Amino acid sequence: MENQTGEEAPTKGEIDGQCAVKILIPNYAAGALIGKGGAAIAELQNSTGARIKLSASRDFFPGTTERVALVTGSLEVVI
């Protein structure tokens, strides 16, 4: 969709070409996502260009035992 200046307008959830997706991760799987000393999540971020933030170890999505992962980056790397 184009804006008034003829440029591509950002879509909902996209600002300056950046997108964000929240994903629920079972608490038991969070360690595998993070990896020893954060190695797995760092490798994932480096290889994709996405930024991944995971909620604190006891900070669960309400009513669940799942943690929230916020993945940000360009549409191509987030999806």
mmCIF file as gemmi writes it, N, C-alpha and C atoms, coordinates in Angstrom:
data_model
loop_
_atom_site.group_PDB
_atom_site.id
_atom_site.type_symbol
_atom_site.label_atom_id
_atom_site.label_alt_id
_atom_site.label_comp_id
_atom_site.label_asym_id
_atom_site.label_entity_id
_atom_site.label_seq_id
_atom_site.pdbx_PDB_ins_code
_atom_site.Cartn_x
_atom_site.Cartn_y
_atom_site.Cartn_z
_atom_site.occupancy
_atom_site.B_iso_or_equiv
_atom_site.pdbx_formal_charge
_atom_site.auth_seq_id
_atom_site.auth_asym_id
_atom_site.pdbx_PDB_model_num
ATOM 1 N N . MET Axp A 1 ? 0.843 -1.173 0 1 0 ? 1 A 1
ATOM 2 C CA . MET Axp A 1 ? 0 0 0 1 0 ? 1 A 1
ATOM 3 C C . MET Axp A 1 ? 0.89 1.238 0 1 0 ? 1 A 1
ATOM 4 N N . GLU Axp A 2 ? 0.561 2.198 -0.838 1 0 ? 2 A 1
ATOM 5 C CA . GLU Axp A 2 ? 1.355 3.421 -0.934 1 0 ? 2 A 1
ATOM 6 C C . GLU Axp A 2 ? 0.744 4.522 -0.096 1 0 ? 2 A 1
ATOM 7 N N . ASN Axp A 3 ? 1.618 5.387 0.439 1 0 ? 3 A 1
ATOM 8 C CA . ASN Axp A 3 ? 1.111 6.542 1.185 1 0 ? 3 A 1
ATOM 9 C C . ASN Axp A 3 ? 0.933 7.717 0.223 1 0 ? 3 A 1
ATOM 10 N N . GLN Axp A 4 ? 0.658 8.905 0.75 1 0 ? 4 A 1
ATOM 11 C CA . GLN Axp A 4 ? 0.36 10.068 -0.089 1 0 ? 4 A 1
ATOM 12 C C . GLN Axp A 4 ? 1.546 10.516 -0.935 1 0 ? 4 A 1
ATOM 13 N N . THR Axp A 5 ? 2.758 10.201 -0.521 1 0 ? 5 A 1
ATOM 14 C CA . THR Axp A 5 ? 3.932 10.604 -1.288 1 0 ? 5 A 1
ATOM 15 C C . THR Axp A 5 ? 4.329 9.551 -2.317 1 0 ? 5 A 1
ATOM 16 N N . GLY Axp A 6 ? 3.548 8.475 -2.421 1 0 ? 6 A 1
ATOM 17 C CA . GLY Axp A 6 ? 3.839 7.435 -3.385 1 0 ? 6 A 1
ATOM 18 C C . GLY Axp A 6 ? 4.808 6.383 -2.884 1 0 ? 6 A 1
ATOM 19 N N . GLU Axp A 7 ? 5.264 6.523 -1.631 1 0 ? 7 A 1
ATOM 20 C CA . GLU Axp A 7 ? 6.171 5.544 -1.04 1 0 ? 7 A 1
ATOM 21 C C . GLU Axp A 7 ? 5.375 4.401 -0.441 1 0 ? 7 A 1
ATOM 22 N N . GLU Axp A 8 ? 6.028 3.276 -0.272 1 0 ? 8 A 1
ATOM 23 C CA . GLU Axp A 8 ? 5.393 2.122 0.355 1 0 ? 8 A 1
ATOM 24 C C . GLU Axp A 8 ? 5.126 2.456 1.819 1 0 ? 8 A 1
ATOM 25 N N . ALA Axp A 9 ? 3.866 2.367 2.224 1 0 ? 9 A 1
ATOM 26 C CA . ALA Axp A 9 ? 3.484 2.682 3.609 1 0 ? 9 A 1
ATOM 27 C C . ALA Axp A 9 ? 3.707 1.467 4.488 1 0 ? 9 A 1
ATOM 28 N N . PRO Axp A 10 ? 4.176 1.67 5.723 1 0 ? 10 A 1
ATOM 29 C CA . PRO Axp A 10 ? 4.352 0.535 6.629 1 0 ? 10 A 1
ATOM 30 C C . PRO Axp A 10 ? 3.015 -0.112 6.949 1 0 ? 10 A 1
ATOM 31 N N . THR Axp A 11 ? 3.027 -1.421 7.095 1 0 ? 11 A 1
ATOM 32 C CA . THR Axp A 11 ? 1.82 -2.139 7.472 1 0 ? 11 A 1
ATOM 33 C C . THR Axp A 11 ? 1.699 -2.163 8.981 1 0 ? 11 A 1
ATOM 34 N N . LYS Axp A 12 ? 0.549 -2.618 9.475 1 0 ? 12 A 1
ATOM 35 C CA . LYS Axp A 12 ? 0.35 -2.703 10.923 1 0 ? 12 A 1
ATOM 36 C C . LYS Axp A 12 ? 1.439 -3.579 11.531 1 0 ? 12 A 1
ATOM 37 N N . GLY Axp A 13 ? 2.083 -3.104 12.59 1 0 ? 13 A 1
ATOM 38 C CA . GLY Axp A 13 ? 3.15 -3.86 13.229 1 0 ? 13 A 1
ATOM 39 C C . GLY Axp A 13 ? 4.507 -3.645 12.579 1 0 ? 13 A 1
ATOM 40 N N . GLU Axp A 14 ? 4.573 -2.81 11.56 1 0 ? 14 A 1
ATOM 41 C CA . GLU Axp A 14 ? 5.824 -2.568 10.864 1 0 ? 14 A 1
ATOM 42 C C . GLU Axp A 14 ? 6.129 -1.074 10.915 1 0 ? 14 A 1
ATOM 43 N N . ILE Axp A 15 ? 7.277 -0.72 11.475 1 0 ? 15 A 1
ATOM 44 C CA . ILE Axp A 15 ? 7.703 0.672 11.56 1 0 ? 15 A 1
ATOM 45 C C . ILE Axp A 15 ? 9.132 0.74 11.036 1 0 ? 15 A 1
ATOM 46 N N . ASP Axp A 16 ? 9.382 1.645 10.103 1 0 ? 16 A 1
ATOM 47 C CA . ASP Axp A 16 ? 10.709 1.804 9.508 1 0 ? 16 A 1
ATOM 48 C C . ASP Axp A 16 ? 11.247 0.476 8.982 1 0 ? 16 A 1
ATOM 49 N N . GLY Axp A 17 ? 10.385 -0.324 8.364 1 0 ? 17 A 1
ATOM 50 C CA . GLY Axp A 17 ? 10.816 -1.596 7.805 1 0 ? 17 A 1
ATOM 51 C C . GLY Axp A 17 ? 11.008 -2.695 8.825 1 0 ? 17 A 1
ATOM 52 N N . GLN Axp A 18 ? 10.704 -2.424 10.075 1 0 ? 18 A 1
ATOM 53 C CA . GLN Axp A 18 ? 10.869 -3.412 11.136 1 0 ? 18 A 1
ATOM 54 C C . GLN Axp A 18 ? 9.523 -4.027 11.502 1 0 ? 18 A 1
ATOM 55 N N . CYS Axp A 19 ? 9.513 -5.318 11.738 1 0 ? 19 A 1
ATOM 56 C CA . CYS Axp A 19 ? 8.314 -6.038 12.164 1 0 ? 19 A 1
ATOM 57 C C . CYS Axp A 19 ? 8.582 -6.667 13.516 1 0 ? 19 A 1
ATOM 58 N N . ALA Axp A 20 ? 7.513 -6.964 14.229 1 0 ? 20 A 1
ATOM 59 C CA . ALA Axp A 20 ? 7.639 -7.635 15.522 1 0 ? 20 A 1
ATOM 60 C C . ALA Axp A 20 ? 6.59 -8.725 15.617 1 0 ? 20 A 1
ATOM 61 N N . VAL Axp A 21 ? 7.015 -9.876 16.145 1 0 ? 21 A 1
ATOM 62 C CA . VAL Axp A 21 ? 6.121 -11.002 16.362 1 0 ? 21 A 1
ATOM 63 C C . VAL Axp A 21 ? 6.376 -11.52 17.766 1 0 ? 21 A 1
ATOM 64 N N . LYS Axp A 22 ? 5.291 -11.781 18.495 1 0 ? 22 A 1
ATOM 65 C CA . LYS Axp A 22 ? 5.414 -12.408 19.806 1 0 ? 22 A 1
ATOM 66 C C . LYS Axp A 22 ? 5.022 -13.868 19.678 1 0 ? 22 A 1
ATOM 67 N N . ILE Axp A 23 ? 5.845 -14.74 20.24 1 0 ? 23 A 1
ATOM 68 C CA . ILE Axp A 23 ? 5.631 -16.18 20.17 1 0 ? 23 A 1
ATOM 69 C C . ILE Axp A 23 ? 5.682 -16.734 21.589 1 0 ? 23 A 1
ATOM 70 N N . LEU Axp A 24 ? 4.761 -17.632 21.909 1 0 ? 24 A 1
ATOM 71 C CA . LEU Axp A 24 ? 4.792 -18.287 23.214 1 0 ? 24 A 1
ATOM 72 C C . LEU Axp A 24 ? 5.687 -19.518 23.133 1 0 ? 24 A 1
ATOM 73 N N . ILE Axp A 25 ? 6.621 -19.616 24.079 1 0 ? 25 A 1
ATOM 74 C CA . ILE Axp A 25 ? 7.578 -20.717 24.135 1 0 ? 25 A 1
ATOM 75 C C . ILE Axp A 25 ? 7.339 -21.485 25.427 1 0 ? 25 A 1
ATOM 76 N N . PRO Axp A 26 ? 7.093 -22.798 25.347 1 0 ? 26 A 1
ATOM 77 C CA . PRO Axp A 26 ? 6.954 -23.566 26.587 1 0 ? 26 A 1
ATOM 78 C C . PRO Axp A 26 ? 8.193 -23.396 27.457 1 0 ? 26 A 1
ATOM 79 N N . ASN Axp A 27 ? 7.987 -23.251 28.749 1 0 ? 27 A 1
ATOM 80 C CA . ASN Axp A 27 ? 9.107 -23.02 29.659 1 0 ? 27 A 1
ATOM 81 C C . ASN Axp A 27 ? 10.177 -24.099 29.529 1 0 ? 27 A 1
ATOM 82 N N . TYR Axp A 28 ? 9.769 -25.358 29.335 1 0 ? 28 A 1
ATOM 83 C CA . TYR Axp A 28 ? 10.74 -26.449 29.23 1 0 ? 28 A 1
ATOM 84 C C . TYR Axp A 28 ? 11.611 -26.34 27.971 1 0 ? 28 A 1
ATOM 85 N N . ALA Axp A 29 ? 11.154 -25.599 26.951 1 0 ? 29 A 1
ATOM 86 C CA . ALA Axp A 29 ? 11.906 -25.46 25.704 1 0 ? 29 A 1
ATOM 87 C C . ALA Axp A 29 ? 12.777 -24.208 25.674 1 0 ? 29 A 1
ATOM 88 N N . ALA Axp A 30 ? 12.6 -23.321 26.637 1 0 ? 30 A 1
ATOM 89 C CA . ALA Axp A 30 ? 13.333 -22.052 26.628 1 0 ? 30 A 1
ATOM 90 C C . ALA Axp A 30 ? 14.841 -22.263 26.706 1 0 ? 30 A 1
ATOM 91 N N . GLY Axp A 31 ? 15.266 -23.234 27.475 1 0 ? 31 A 1
ATOM 92 C CA . GLY Axp A 31 ? 16.7 -23.514 27.599 1 0 ? 31 A 1
ATOM 93 C C . GLY Axp A 31 ? 17.328 -23.906 26.277 1 0 ? 31 A 1
ATOM 94 N N . ALA Axp A 32 ? 16.614 -24.67 25.484 1 0 ? 32 A 1
ATOM 95 C CA . ALA Axp A 32 ? 17.129 -25.068 24.172 1 0 ? 32 A 1
ATOM 96 C C . ALA Axp A 32 ? 17.227 -23.863 23.242 1 0 ? 32 A 1
ATOM 97 N N . LEU Axp A 33 ? 16.277 -22.943 23.333 1 0 ? 33 A 1
ATOM 98 C CA . LEU Axp A 33 ? 16.314 -21.734 22.521 1 0 ? 33 A 1
ATOM 99 C C . LEU Axp A 33 ? 17.503 -20.857 22.907 1 0 ? 33 A 1
ATOM 100 N N . ILE Axp A 34 ? 17.744 -20.743 24.202 1 0 ? 34 A 1
ATOM 101 C CA . ILE Axp A 34 ? 18.842 -19.902 24.693 1 0 ? 34 A 1
ATOM 102 C C . ILE Axp A 34 ? 20.195 -20.566 24.447 1 0 ? 34 A 1
ATOM 103 N N . GLY Axp A 35 ? 20.311 -21.849 24.775 1 0 ? 35 A 1
ATOM 104 C CA . GLY Axp A 35 ? 21.578 -22.565 24.625 1 0 ? 35 A 1
ATOM 105 C C . GLY Axp A 35 ? 22.527 -22.254 25.759 1 0 ? 35 A 1
ATOM 106 N N . LYS Axp A 36 ? 23.586 -23.018 25.827 1 0 ? 36 A 1
ATOM 107 C CA . LYS Axp A 36 ? 24.576 -22.854 26.895 1 0 ? 36 A 1
ATOM 108 C C . LYS Axp A 36 ? 25.245 -21.489 26.783 1 0 ? 36 A 1
ATOM 109 N N . GLY Axp A 37 ? 25.108 -20.697 27.829 1 0 ? 37 A 1
ATOM 110 C CA . GLY Axp A 37 ? 25.704 -19.36 27.845 1 0 ? 37 A 1
ATOM 111 C C . GLY Axp A 37 ? 25.114 -18.415 26.808 1 0 ? 37 A 1
ATOM 112 N N . GLY Axp A 38 ? 23.921 -18.736 26.297 1 0 ? 38 A 1
ATOM 113 C CA . GLY Axp A 38 ? 23.285 -17.89 25.301 1 0 ? 38 A 1
ATOM 114 C C . GLY Axp A 38 ? 23.773 -18.127 23.883 1 0 ? 38 A 1
ATOM 115 N N . ALA Axp A 39 ? 24.537 -19.216 23.677 1 0 ? 39 A 1
ATOM 116 C CA . ALA Axp A 39 ? 25.142 -19.477 22.372 1 0 ? 39 A 1
ATOM 117 C C . ALA Axp A 39 ? 24.105 -19.726 21.278 1 0 ? 39 A 1
ATOM 118 N N . ALA Axp A 40 ? 23.056 -20.481 21.568 1 0 ? 40 A 1
ATOM 119 C CA . ALA Axp A 40 ? 22.069 -20.827 20.541 1 0 ? 40 A 1
ATOM 120 C C . ALA Axp A 40 ? 21.281 -19.599 20.084 1 0 ? 40 A 1
ATOM 121 N N . ILE Axp A 41 ? 20.827 -18.794 21.027 1 0 ? 41 A 1
ATOM 122 C CA . ILE Axp A 41 ? 20.052 -17.611 20.651 1 0 ? 41 A 1
ATOM 123 C C . ILE Axp A 41 ? 20.942 -16.59 19.934 1 0 ? 41 A 1
ATOM 124 N N . ALA Axp A 42 ? 22.2 -16.493 20.345 1 0 ? 42 A 1
ATOM 125 C CA . ALA Axp A 42 ? 23.131 -15.579 19.675 1 0 ? 42 A 1
ATOM 126 C C . ALA Axp A 42 ? 23.377 -16.025 18.24 1 0 ? 42 A 1
ATOM 127 N N . GLU Axp A 43 ? 23.561 -17.329 18.029 1 0 ? 43 A 1
ATOM 128 C CA . GLU Axp A 43 ? 23.778 -17.856 16.679 1 0 ? 43 A 1
ATOM 129 C C . GLU Axp A 43 ? 22.544 -17.628 15.811 1 0 ? 43 A 1
ATOM 130 N N . LEU Axp A 44 ? 21.376 -17.849 16.376 1 0 ? 44 A 1
ATOM 131 C CA . LEU Axp A 44 ? 20.13 -17.632 15.645 1 0 ? 44 A 1
ATOM 132 C C . LEU Axp A 44 ? 19.991 -16.167 15.235 1 0 ? 44 A 1
ATOM 133 N N . GLN Axp A 45 ? 20.308 -15.265 16.153 1 0 ? 45 A 1
ATOM 134 C CA . GLN Axp A 45 ? 20.231 -13.835 15.846 1 0 ? 45 A 1
ATOM 135 C C . GLN Axp A 45 ? 21.26 -13.448 14.783 1 0 ? 45 A 1
ATOM 136 N N . ASN Axp A 46 ? 22.474 -13.957 14.912 1 0 ? 46 A 1
ATOM 137 C CA . ASN Axp A 46 ? 23.532 -13.615 13.957 1 0 ? 46 A 1
ATOM 138 C C . ASN Axp A 46 ? 23.253 -14.165 12.565 1 0 ? 46 A 1
ATOM 139 N N . SER Axp A 47 ? 22.706 -15.371 12.492 1 0 ? 47 A 1
ATOM 140 C CA . SER Axp A 47 ? 22.483 -15.988 11.186 1 0 ? 47 A 1
ATOM 141 C C . SER Axp A 47 ? 21.255 -15.433 10.467 1 0 ? 47 A 1
ATOM 142 N N . THR Axp A 48 ? 20.301 -14.885 11.216 1 0 ? 48 A 1
ATOM 143 C CA . THR Axp A 48 ? 19.074 -14.384 10.586 1 0 ? 48 A 1
ATOM 144 C C . THR Axp A 48 ? 19 -12.863 10.513 1 0 ? 48 A 1
ATOM 145 N N . GLY Axp A 49 ? 19.674 -12.177 11.403 1 0 ? 49 A 1
ATOM 146 C CA . GLY Axp A 49 ? 19.564 -10.729 11.479 1 0 ? 49 A 1
ATOM 147 C C . GLY Axp A 49 ? 18.392 -10.277 12.33 1 0 ? 49 A 1
ATOM 148 N N . ALA Axp A 50 ? 17.643 -11.231 12.877 1 0 ? 50 A 1
ATOM 149 C CA . ALA Axp A 50 ? 16.525 -10.898 13.771 1 0 ? 50 A 1
ATOM 150 C C . ALA Axp A 50 ? 17.056 -10.663 15.176 1 0 ? 50 A 1
ATOM 151 N N . ARG Axp A 51 ? 16.285 -9.939 15.955 1 0 ? 51 A 1
ATOM 152 C CA . ARG Axp A 51 ? 16.596 -9.727 17.373 1 0 ? 51 A 1
ATOM 153 C C . ARG Axp A 51 ? 15.555 -10.508 18.153 1 0 ? 51 A 1
ATOM 154 N N . ILE Axp A 52 ? 15.996 -11.307 19.133 1 0 ? 52 A 1
ATOM 155 C CA . ILE Axp A 52 ? 15.087 -12.15 19.912 1 0 ? 52 A 1
ATOM 156 C C . ILE Axp A 52 ? 15.244 -11.811 21.386 1 0 ? 52 A 1
ATOM 157 N N . LYS Axp A 53 ? 14.13 -11.438 22.012 1 0 ? 53 A 1
ATOM 158 C CA . LYS Axp A 53 ? 14.109 -11.181 23.452 1 0 ? 53 A 1
ATOM 159 C C . LYS Axp A 53 ? 13.161 -12.187 24.073 1 0 ? 53 A 1
ATOM 160 N N . LEU Axp A 54 ? 13.585 -12.802 25.156 1 0 ? 54 A 1
ATOM 161 C CA . LEU Axp A 54 ? 12.778 -13.8 25.844 1 0 ? 54 A 1
ATOM 162 C C . LEU Axp A 54 ? 12.45 -13.283 27.237 1 0 ? 54 A 1
ATOM 163 N N . SER Axp A 55 ? 11.207 -13.477 27.656 1 0 ? 55 A 1
ATOM 164 C CA . SER Axp A 55 ? 10.81 -13.012 28.99 1 0 ? 55 A 1
ATOM 165 C C . SER Axp A 55 ? 11.616 -13.745 30.061 1 0 ? 55 A 1
ATOM 166 N N . ALA Axp A 56 ? 11.674 -13.158 31.23 1 0 ? 56 A 1
ATOM 167 C CA . ALA Axp A 56 ? 12.442 -13.715 32.347 1 0 ? 56 A 1
ATOM 168 C C . ALA Axp A 56 ? 11.952 -15.117 32.7 1 0 ? 56 A 1
ATOM 169 N N . SER Axp A 57 ? 12.8 -15.871 33.371 1 0 ? 57 A 1
ATOM 170 C CA . SER Axp A 57 ? 12.533 -17.289 33.631 1 0 ? 57 A 1
ATOM 171 C C . SER Axp A 57 ? 11.228 -17.56 34.365 1 0 ? 57 A 1
ATOM 172 N N . ARG Axp A 58 ? 10.75 -16.668 35.166 1 0 ? 58 A 1
ATOM 173 C CA . ARG Axp A 58 ? 9.488 -16.891 35.873 1 0 ? 58 A 1
ATOM 174 C C . ARG Axp A 58 ? 8.413 -15.878 35.45 1 0 ? 58 A 1
ATOM 175 N N . ASP Axp A 59 ? 8.631 -15.256 34.322 1 0 ? 59 A 1
ATOM 176 C CA . ASP Axp A 59 ? 7.687 -14.277 33.782 1 0 ? 59 A 1
ATOM 177 C C . ASP Axp A 59 ? 6.898 -14.932 32.652 1 0 ? 59 A 1
ATOM 178 N N . PHE Axp A 60 ? 5.784 -15.573 33.01 1 0 ? 60 A 1
ATOM 179 C CA . PHE Axp A 60 ? 4.989 -16.339 32.061 1 0 ? 60 A 1
ATOM 180 C C . PHE Axp A 60 ? 3.847 -15.511 31.494 1 0 ? 60 A 1
ATOM 181 N N . PHE Axp A 61 ? 3.38 -15.91 30.3 1 0 ? 61 A 1
ATOM 182 C CA . PHE Axp A 61 ? 2.178 -15.326 29.739 1 0 ? 61 A 1
ATOM 183 C C . PHE Axp A 61 ? 1.037 -15.66 30.708 1 0 ? 61 A 1
ATOM 184 N N . PRO Axp A 62 ? 0.161 -14.709 30.997 1 0 ? 62 A 1
ATOM 185 C CA . PRO Axp A 62 ? -0.885 -14.927 32.006 1 0 ? 62 A 1
ATOM 186 C C . PRO Axp A 62 ? -1.691 -16.216 31.775 1 0 ? 62 A 1
ATOM 187 N N . GLY Axp A 63 ? -1.807 -16.993 32.838 1 0 ? 63 A 1
ATOM 188 C CA . GLY Axp A 63 ? -2.591 -18.213 32.811 1 0 ? 63 A 1
ATOM 189 C C . GLY Axp A 63 ? -1.886 -19.411 32.201 1 0 ? 63 A 1
ATOM 190 N N . THR Axp A 64 ? -0.587 -19.259 31.878 1 0 ? 64 A 1
ATOM 191 C CA . THR Axp A 64 ? 0.164 -20.36 31.267 1 0 ? 64 A 1
ATOM 192 C C . THR Axp A 64 ? 1.506 -20.537 31.967 1 0 ? 64 A 1
ATOM 193 N N . THR Axp A 65 ? 2.244 -21.521 31.534 1 0 ? 65 A 1
ATOM 194 C CA . THR Axp A 65 ? 3.643 -21.672 31.957 1 0 ? 65 A 1
ATOM 195 C C . THR Axp A 65 ? 4.542 -21.468 30.743 1 0 ? 65 A 1
ATOM 196 N N . GLU Axp A 66 ? 4.1 -20.593 29.841 1 0 ? 66 A 1
ATOM 197 C CA . GLU Axp A 66 ? 4.866 -20.301 28.638 1 0 ? 66 A 1
ATOM 198 C C . GLU Axp A 66 ? 5.47 -18.909 28.704 1 0 ? 66 A 1
ATOM 199 N N . ARG Axp A 67 ? 6.683 -18.813 28.189 1 0 ? 67 A 1
ATOM 200 C CA . ARG Axp A 67 ? 7.379 -17.537 28.154 1 0 ? 67 A 1
ATOM 201 C C . ARG Axp A 67 ? 7.128 -16.849 26.818 1 0 ? 67 A 1
ATOM 202 N N . VAL Axp A 68 ? 7.294 -15.545 26.796 1 0 ? 68 A 1
ATOM 203 C CA . VAL Axp A 68 ? 7.046 -14.764 25.59 1 0 ? 68 A 1
ATOM 204 C C . VAL Axp A 68 ? 8.377 -14.449 24.915 1 0 ? 68 A 1
ATOM 205 N N . ALA Axp A 69 ? 8.471 -14.798 23.639 1 0 ? 69 A 1
ATOM 206 C CA . ALA Axp A 69 ? 9.637 -14.438 22.83 1 0 ? 69 A 1
ATOM 207 C C . ALA Axp A 69 ? 9.196 -13.333 21.874 1 0 ? 69 A 1
ATOM 208 N N . LEU Axp A 70 ? 9.918 -12.231 21.888 1 0 ? 70 A 1
ATOM 209 C CA . LEU Axp A 70 ? 9.654 -11.121 20.969 1 0 ? 70 A 1
ATOM 210 C C . LEU Axp A 70 ? 10.731 -11.168 19.897 1 0 ? 70 A 1
ATOM 211 N N . VAL Axp A 71 ? 10.305 -11.37 18.658 1 0 ? 71 A 1
ATOM 212 C CA . VAL Axp A 71 ? 11.225 -11.45 17.526 1 0 ? 71 A 1
ATOM 213 C C . VAL Axp A 71 ? 11.017 -10.195 16.682 1 0 ? 71 A 1
ATOM 214 N N . THR Axp A 72 ? 12.077 -9.427 16.476 1 0 ? 72 A 1
ATOM 215 C CA . THR Axp A 72 ? 11.994 -8.201 15.687 1 0 ? 72 A 1
ATOM 216 C C . THR Axp A 72 ? 13.028 -8.233 14.574 1 0 ? 72 A 1
ATOM 217 N N . GLY Axp A 73 ? 12.711 -7.544 13.503 1 0 ? 73 A 1
ATOM 218 C CA . GLY Axp A 73 ? 13.608 -7.453 12.358 1 0 ? 73 A 1
ATOM 219 C C . GLY Axp A 73 ? 12.792 -7.145 11.12 1 0 ? 73 A 1
ATOM 220 N N . SER Axp A 74 ? 13.428 -7.309 9.972 1 0 ? 74 A 1
ATOM 221 C CA . SER Axp A 74 ? 12.704 -7.079 8.723 1 0 ? 74 A 1
ATOM 222 C C . SER Axp A 74 ? 11.668 -8.175 8.533 1 0 ? 74 A 1
ATOM 223 N N . LEU Axp A 75 ? 10.682 -7.902 7.713 1 0 ? 75 A 1
ATOM 224 C CA . LEU Axp A 75 ? 9.622 -8.863 7.468 1 0 ? 75 A 1
ATOM 225 C C . LEU Axp A 75 ? 10.173 -10.206 7.007 1 0 ? 75 A 1
ATOM 226 N N . GLU Axp A 76 ? 11.199 -10.169 6.176 1 0 ? 76 A 1
ATOM 227 C CA . GLU Axp A 76 ? 11.792 -11.394 5.622 1 0 ? 76 A 1
ATOM 228 C C . GLU Axp A 76 ? 12.385 -12.288 6.703 1 0 ? 76 A 1
ATOM 229 N N . VAL Axp A 77 ? 12.991 -11.724 7.738 1 0 ? 77 A 1
ATOM 230 C CA . VAL Axp A 77 ? 13.626 -12.552 8.766 1 0 ? 77 A 1
ATOM 231 C C . VAL Axp A 77 ? 12.683 -12.918 9.905 1 0 ? 77 A 1
ATOM 232 N N . VAL Axp A 78 ? 11.643 -12.133 10.09 1 0 ? 78 A 1
ATOM 233 C CA . VAL Axp A 78 ? 10.71 -12.404 11.189 1 0 ? 78 A 1
ATOM 234 C C . VAL Axp A 78 ? 9.729 -13.511 10.836 1 0 ? 78 A 1
ATOM 235 N N . ILE Axp A 79 ? 9.306 -13.547 9.598 1 0 ? 79 A 1
ATOM 236 C CA . ILE Axp A 79 ? 8.299 -14.543 9.198 1 0 ? 79 A 1
ATOM 237 C C . ILE Axp A 79 ? 8.933 -15.873 8.909 1 0 ? 79 A 1
